[in-house]
Tab-separated table of C-alpha atoms in Angstrom:
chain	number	residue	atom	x	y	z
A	1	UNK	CA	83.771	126.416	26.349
A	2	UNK	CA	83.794	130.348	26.033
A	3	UNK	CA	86.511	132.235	27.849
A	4	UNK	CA	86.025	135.901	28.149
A	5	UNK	CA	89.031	138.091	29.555
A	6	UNK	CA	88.679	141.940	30.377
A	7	UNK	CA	91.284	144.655	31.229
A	8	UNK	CA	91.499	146.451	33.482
A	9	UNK	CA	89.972	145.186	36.447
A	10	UNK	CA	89.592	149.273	38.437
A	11	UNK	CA	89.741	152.159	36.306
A	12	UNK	CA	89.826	155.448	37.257
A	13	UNK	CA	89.028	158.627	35.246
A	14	UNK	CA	88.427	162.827	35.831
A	15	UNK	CA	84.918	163.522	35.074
A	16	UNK	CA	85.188	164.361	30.921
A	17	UNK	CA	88.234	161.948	30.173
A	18	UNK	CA	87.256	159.006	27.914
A	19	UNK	CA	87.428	155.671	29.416
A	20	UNK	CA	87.682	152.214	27.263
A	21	UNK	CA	87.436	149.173	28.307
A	22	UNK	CA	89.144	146.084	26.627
A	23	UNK	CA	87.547	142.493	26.590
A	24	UNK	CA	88.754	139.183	24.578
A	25	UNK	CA	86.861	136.293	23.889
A	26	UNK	CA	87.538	132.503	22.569
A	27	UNK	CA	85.154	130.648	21.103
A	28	UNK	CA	84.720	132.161	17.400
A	29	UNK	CA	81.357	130.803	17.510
A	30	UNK	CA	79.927	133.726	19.628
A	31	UNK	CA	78.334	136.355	18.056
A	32	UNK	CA	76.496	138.395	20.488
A	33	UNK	CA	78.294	141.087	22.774
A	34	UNK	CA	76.492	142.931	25.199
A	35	UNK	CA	77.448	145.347	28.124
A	36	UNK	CA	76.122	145.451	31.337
A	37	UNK	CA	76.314	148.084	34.067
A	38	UNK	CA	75.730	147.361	37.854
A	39	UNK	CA	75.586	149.537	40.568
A	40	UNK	CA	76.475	148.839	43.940
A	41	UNK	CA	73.439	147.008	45.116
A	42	UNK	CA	71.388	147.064	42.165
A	43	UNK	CA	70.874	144.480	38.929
A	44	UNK	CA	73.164	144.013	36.263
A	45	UNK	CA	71.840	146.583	33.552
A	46	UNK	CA	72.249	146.379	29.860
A	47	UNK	CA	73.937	149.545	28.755
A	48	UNK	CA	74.630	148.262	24.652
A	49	UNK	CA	74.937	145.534	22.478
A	50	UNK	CA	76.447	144.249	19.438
A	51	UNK	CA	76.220	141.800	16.772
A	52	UNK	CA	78.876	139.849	14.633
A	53	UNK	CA	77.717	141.121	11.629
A	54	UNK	CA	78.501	144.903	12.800
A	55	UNK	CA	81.758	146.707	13.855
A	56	UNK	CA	80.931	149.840	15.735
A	57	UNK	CA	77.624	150.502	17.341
A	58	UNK	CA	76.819	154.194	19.230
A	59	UNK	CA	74.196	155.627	21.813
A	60	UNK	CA	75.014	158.903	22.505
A	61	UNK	CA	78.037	158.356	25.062
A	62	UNK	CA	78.399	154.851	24.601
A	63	UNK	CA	80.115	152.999	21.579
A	64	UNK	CA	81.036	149.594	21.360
A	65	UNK	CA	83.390	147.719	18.401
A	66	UNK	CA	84.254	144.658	17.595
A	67	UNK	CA	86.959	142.877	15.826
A	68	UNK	CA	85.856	139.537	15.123
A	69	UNK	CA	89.200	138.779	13.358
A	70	UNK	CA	91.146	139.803	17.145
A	71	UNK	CA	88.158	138.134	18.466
A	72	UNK	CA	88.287	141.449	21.076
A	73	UNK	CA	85.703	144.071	21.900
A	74	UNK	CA	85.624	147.200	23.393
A	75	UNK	CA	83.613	149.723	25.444
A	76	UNK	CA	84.243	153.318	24.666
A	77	UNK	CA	82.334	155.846	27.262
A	78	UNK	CA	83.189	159.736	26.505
A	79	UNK	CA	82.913	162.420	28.391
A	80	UNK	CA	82.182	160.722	31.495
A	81	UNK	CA	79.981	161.856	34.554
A	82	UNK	CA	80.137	160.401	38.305
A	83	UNK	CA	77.056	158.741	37.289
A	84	UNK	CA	78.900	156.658	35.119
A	85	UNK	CA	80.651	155.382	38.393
A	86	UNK	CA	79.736	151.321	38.442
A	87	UNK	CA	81.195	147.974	37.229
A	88	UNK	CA	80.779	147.087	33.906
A	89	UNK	CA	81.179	143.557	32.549
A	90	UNK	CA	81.379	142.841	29.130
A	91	UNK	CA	79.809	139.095	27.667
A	92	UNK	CA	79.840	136.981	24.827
A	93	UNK	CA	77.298	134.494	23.401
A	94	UNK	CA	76.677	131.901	21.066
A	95	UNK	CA	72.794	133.281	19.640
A	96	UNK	CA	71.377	131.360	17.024
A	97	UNK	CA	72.531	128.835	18.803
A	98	UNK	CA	69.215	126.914	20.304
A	99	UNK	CA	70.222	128.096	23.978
A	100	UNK	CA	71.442	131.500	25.502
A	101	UNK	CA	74.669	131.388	27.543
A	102	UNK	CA	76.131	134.735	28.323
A	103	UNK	CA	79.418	134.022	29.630
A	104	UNK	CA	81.012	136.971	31.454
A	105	UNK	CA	84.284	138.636	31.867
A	106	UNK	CA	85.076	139.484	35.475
A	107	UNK	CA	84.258	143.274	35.203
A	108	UNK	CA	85.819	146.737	35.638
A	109	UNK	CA	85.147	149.174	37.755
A	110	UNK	CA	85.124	152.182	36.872
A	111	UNK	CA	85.434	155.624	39.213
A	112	UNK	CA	84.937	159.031	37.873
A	113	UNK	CA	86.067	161.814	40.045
A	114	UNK	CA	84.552	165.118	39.757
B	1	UNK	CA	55.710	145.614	31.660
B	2	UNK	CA	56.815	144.318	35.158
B	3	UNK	CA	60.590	143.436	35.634
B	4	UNK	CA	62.295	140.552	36.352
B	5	UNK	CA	61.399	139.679	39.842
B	6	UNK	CA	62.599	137.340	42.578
B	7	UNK	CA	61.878	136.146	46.077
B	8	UNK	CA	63.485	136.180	48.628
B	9	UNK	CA	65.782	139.029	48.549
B	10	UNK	CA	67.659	137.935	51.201
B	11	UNK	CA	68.377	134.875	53.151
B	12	UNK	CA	70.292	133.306	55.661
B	13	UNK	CA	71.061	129.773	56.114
B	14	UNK	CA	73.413	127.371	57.846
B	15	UNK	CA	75.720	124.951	56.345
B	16	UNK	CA	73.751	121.649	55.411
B	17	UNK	CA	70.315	123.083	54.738
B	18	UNK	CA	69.247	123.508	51.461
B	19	UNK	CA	67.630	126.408	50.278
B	20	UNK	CA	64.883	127.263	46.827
B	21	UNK	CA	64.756	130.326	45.318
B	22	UNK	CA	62.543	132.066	43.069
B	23	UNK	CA	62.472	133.838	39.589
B	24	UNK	CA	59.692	135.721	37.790
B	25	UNK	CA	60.449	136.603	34.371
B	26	UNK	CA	58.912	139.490	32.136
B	27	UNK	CA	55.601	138.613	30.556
B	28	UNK	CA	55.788	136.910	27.411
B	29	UNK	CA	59.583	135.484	27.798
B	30	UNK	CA	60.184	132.110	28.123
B	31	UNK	CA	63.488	131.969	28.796
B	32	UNK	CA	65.258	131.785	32.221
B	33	UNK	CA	68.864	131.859	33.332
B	34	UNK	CA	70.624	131.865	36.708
B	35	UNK	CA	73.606	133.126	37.426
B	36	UNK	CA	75.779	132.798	40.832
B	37	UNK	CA	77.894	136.432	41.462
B	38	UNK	CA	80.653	136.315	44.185
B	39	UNK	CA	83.390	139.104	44.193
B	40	UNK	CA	86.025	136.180	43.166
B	41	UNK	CA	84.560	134.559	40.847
B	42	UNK	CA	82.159	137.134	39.099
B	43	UNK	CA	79.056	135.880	37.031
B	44	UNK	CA	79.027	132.593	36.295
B	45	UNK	CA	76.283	130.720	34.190
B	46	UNK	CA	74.067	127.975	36.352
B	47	UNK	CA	71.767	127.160	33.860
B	48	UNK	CA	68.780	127.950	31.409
B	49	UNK	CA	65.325	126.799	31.194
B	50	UNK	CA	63.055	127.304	28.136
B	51	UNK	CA	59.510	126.030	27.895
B	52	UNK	CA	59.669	124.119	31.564
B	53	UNK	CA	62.934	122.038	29.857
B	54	UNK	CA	66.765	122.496	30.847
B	55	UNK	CA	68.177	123.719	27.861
B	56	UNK	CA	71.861	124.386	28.907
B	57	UNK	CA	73.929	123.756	32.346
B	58	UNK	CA	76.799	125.637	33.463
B	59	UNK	CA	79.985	124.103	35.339
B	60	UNK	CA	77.998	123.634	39.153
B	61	UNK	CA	77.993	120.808	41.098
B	62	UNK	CA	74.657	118.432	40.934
B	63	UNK	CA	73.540	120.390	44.195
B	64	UNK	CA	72.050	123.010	42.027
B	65	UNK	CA	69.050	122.416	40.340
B	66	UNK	CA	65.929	124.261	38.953
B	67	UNK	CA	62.813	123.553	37.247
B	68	UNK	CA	60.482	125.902	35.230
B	69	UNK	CA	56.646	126.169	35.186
B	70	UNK	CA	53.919	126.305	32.728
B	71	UNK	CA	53.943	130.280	33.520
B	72	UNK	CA	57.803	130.174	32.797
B	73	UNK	CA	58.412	130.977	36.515
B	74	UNK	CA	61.670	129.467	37.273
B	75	UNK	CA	62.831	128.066	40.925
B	76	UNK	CA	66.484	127.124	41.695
B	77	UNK	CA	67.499	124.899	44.503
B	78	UNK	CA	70.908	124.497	46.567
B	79	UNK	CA	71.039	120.914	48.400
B	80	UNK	CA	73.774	120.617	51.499
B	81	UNK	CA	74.597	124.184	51.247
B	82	UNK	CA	78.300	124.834	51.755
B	83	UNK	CA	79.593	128.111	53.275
B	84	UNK	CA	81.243	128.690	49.650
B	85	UNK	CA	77.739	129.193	48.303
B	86	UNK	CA	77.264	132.230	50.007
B	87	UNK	CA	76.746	134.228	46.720
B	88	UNK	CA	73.894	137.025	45.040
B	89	UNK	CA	71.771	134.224	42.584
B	90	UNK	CA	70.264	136.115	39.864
B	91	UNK	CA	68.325	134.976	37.763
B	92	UNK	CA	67.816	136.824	33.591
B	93	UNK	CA	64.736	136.449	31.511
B	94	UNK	CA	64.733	136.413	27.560
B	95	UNK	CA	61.839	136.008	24.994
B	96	UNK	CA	63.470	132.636	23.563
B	97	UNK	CA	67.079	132.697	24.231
B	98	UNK	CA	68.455	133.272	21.095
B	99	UNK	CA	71.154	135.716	20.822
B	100	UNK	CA	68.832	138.203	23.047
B	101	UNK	CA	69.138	140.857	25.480
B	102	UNK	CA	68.532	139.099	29.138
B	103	UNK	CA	67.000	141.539	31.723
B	104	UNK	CA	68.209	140.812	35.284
B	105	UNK	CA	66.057	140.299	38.426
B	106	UNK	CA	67.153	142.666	41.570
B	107	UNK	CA	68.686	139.313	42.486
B	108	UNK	CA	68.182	136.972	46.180
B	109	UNK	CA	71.475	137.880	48.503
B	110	UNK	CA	72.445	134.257	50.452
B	111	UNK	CA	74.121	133.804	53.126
B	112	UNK	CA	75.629	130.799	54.757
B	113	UNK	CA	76.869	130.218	57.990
């Protein structure tokens, strides 16, 4: 089955630094990546996503690439805020597939100080 | 349109009871998945339901089970709960399943002692 490994497990930041976060995946089957942010105490929410057929998606903040060839993607968050404060966990899935499995990696979290 | 929502959000039970819990997904999706979330062991899959039918099961032991309704409402149930099940169970809804984004329910905290 799918095996999803992110890095690092804590990160912390100074409110405006860039933070990234790495994941790997390895089933070359999967081609749907999305992010999810959870706050302590609240819901897993979906922050981006991407597809196999694209490299680099933005929103504002928030990019996300993919190197299907590395089978790795990454989060990029710029010029973060203590809002951005939560654990993000990255996921890979086999769409098109007949079924939806996200499988997980364990998540990061991440700390901006002001 | 409403969120994903389940019931209870919290429960306590002791070792050997079992335990259902409930999922409401958005209007219009038919597919449900539940995931178990410890701090160890992160998110891990359970299993997904489409149109009242078990599409996909996860690694878990043959004490968890669910079912889906008609309405695509979704109920999981832990047999001979263990103290290792103590866990947040939520549960993701999807229009089909395929390759789409799943929106999370607030989750059902359990606790066993």
């Amino acid at each position: 089955g799918e095996n999803v490994e992110q890095h690092p497990s804590t990160l912390s930041v100074q409110e405006g630094d860039s933070a990234v976060i790495k994941c790997t995946y390895s089933d070359s089957a999967s081609n749907y990546f999305p992010w999810y942010k959870q706050e302590l105490g609240k819901r897993p929410q979906l922050i981006i996503d991407i597809r196999s057929n694209v490299g680099e998606k933005k929103d504002q903040r928030i990019a996300v690439t993919l190197n299907k060839t590395a089978k790795h993607f990454s989060l990029h968050i710029t010029e973060t805020q203590p809002e951005d404060s939560a654990v993000y966990f990255c996921a890979a899935s086999q769409g098109n597939s007949g079924y939806s499995t996200l499988t997980f990696g364990k998540g990061t979290m991440l700390l901006v100080s002001p | 349109k409403a969120g994903v929502t389940q019931t209870p959000r919290y429960l306590i039970k002791t070792r050997g009871q079992q335990v259902t819990l409930s999922c409401s997904p958005i209007s219009g999706h038919r597919s449900v998945s539940w995931y178990q979330q410890t701090p160890g062991q992160g998110l891990q899959f359970l299993f997904e339901y489409f149109s009242e039918t078990q599409r996909n099961k996860g690694n878990f032991p043959g004490r968890f089970s669910g079912r889906q309704f008609s309405n695509s409402r979704s109920e999981m149930n832990v047999s001979t709960l263990e103290l290792g099940d103590s866990a947040l169970y939520l549960c993701a809804s999807s229009q089909d399943g395929q390759g789409e984004t799943q929106y999370f329910g607030p989750g059902t905290r359990l606790l066993v002692l």
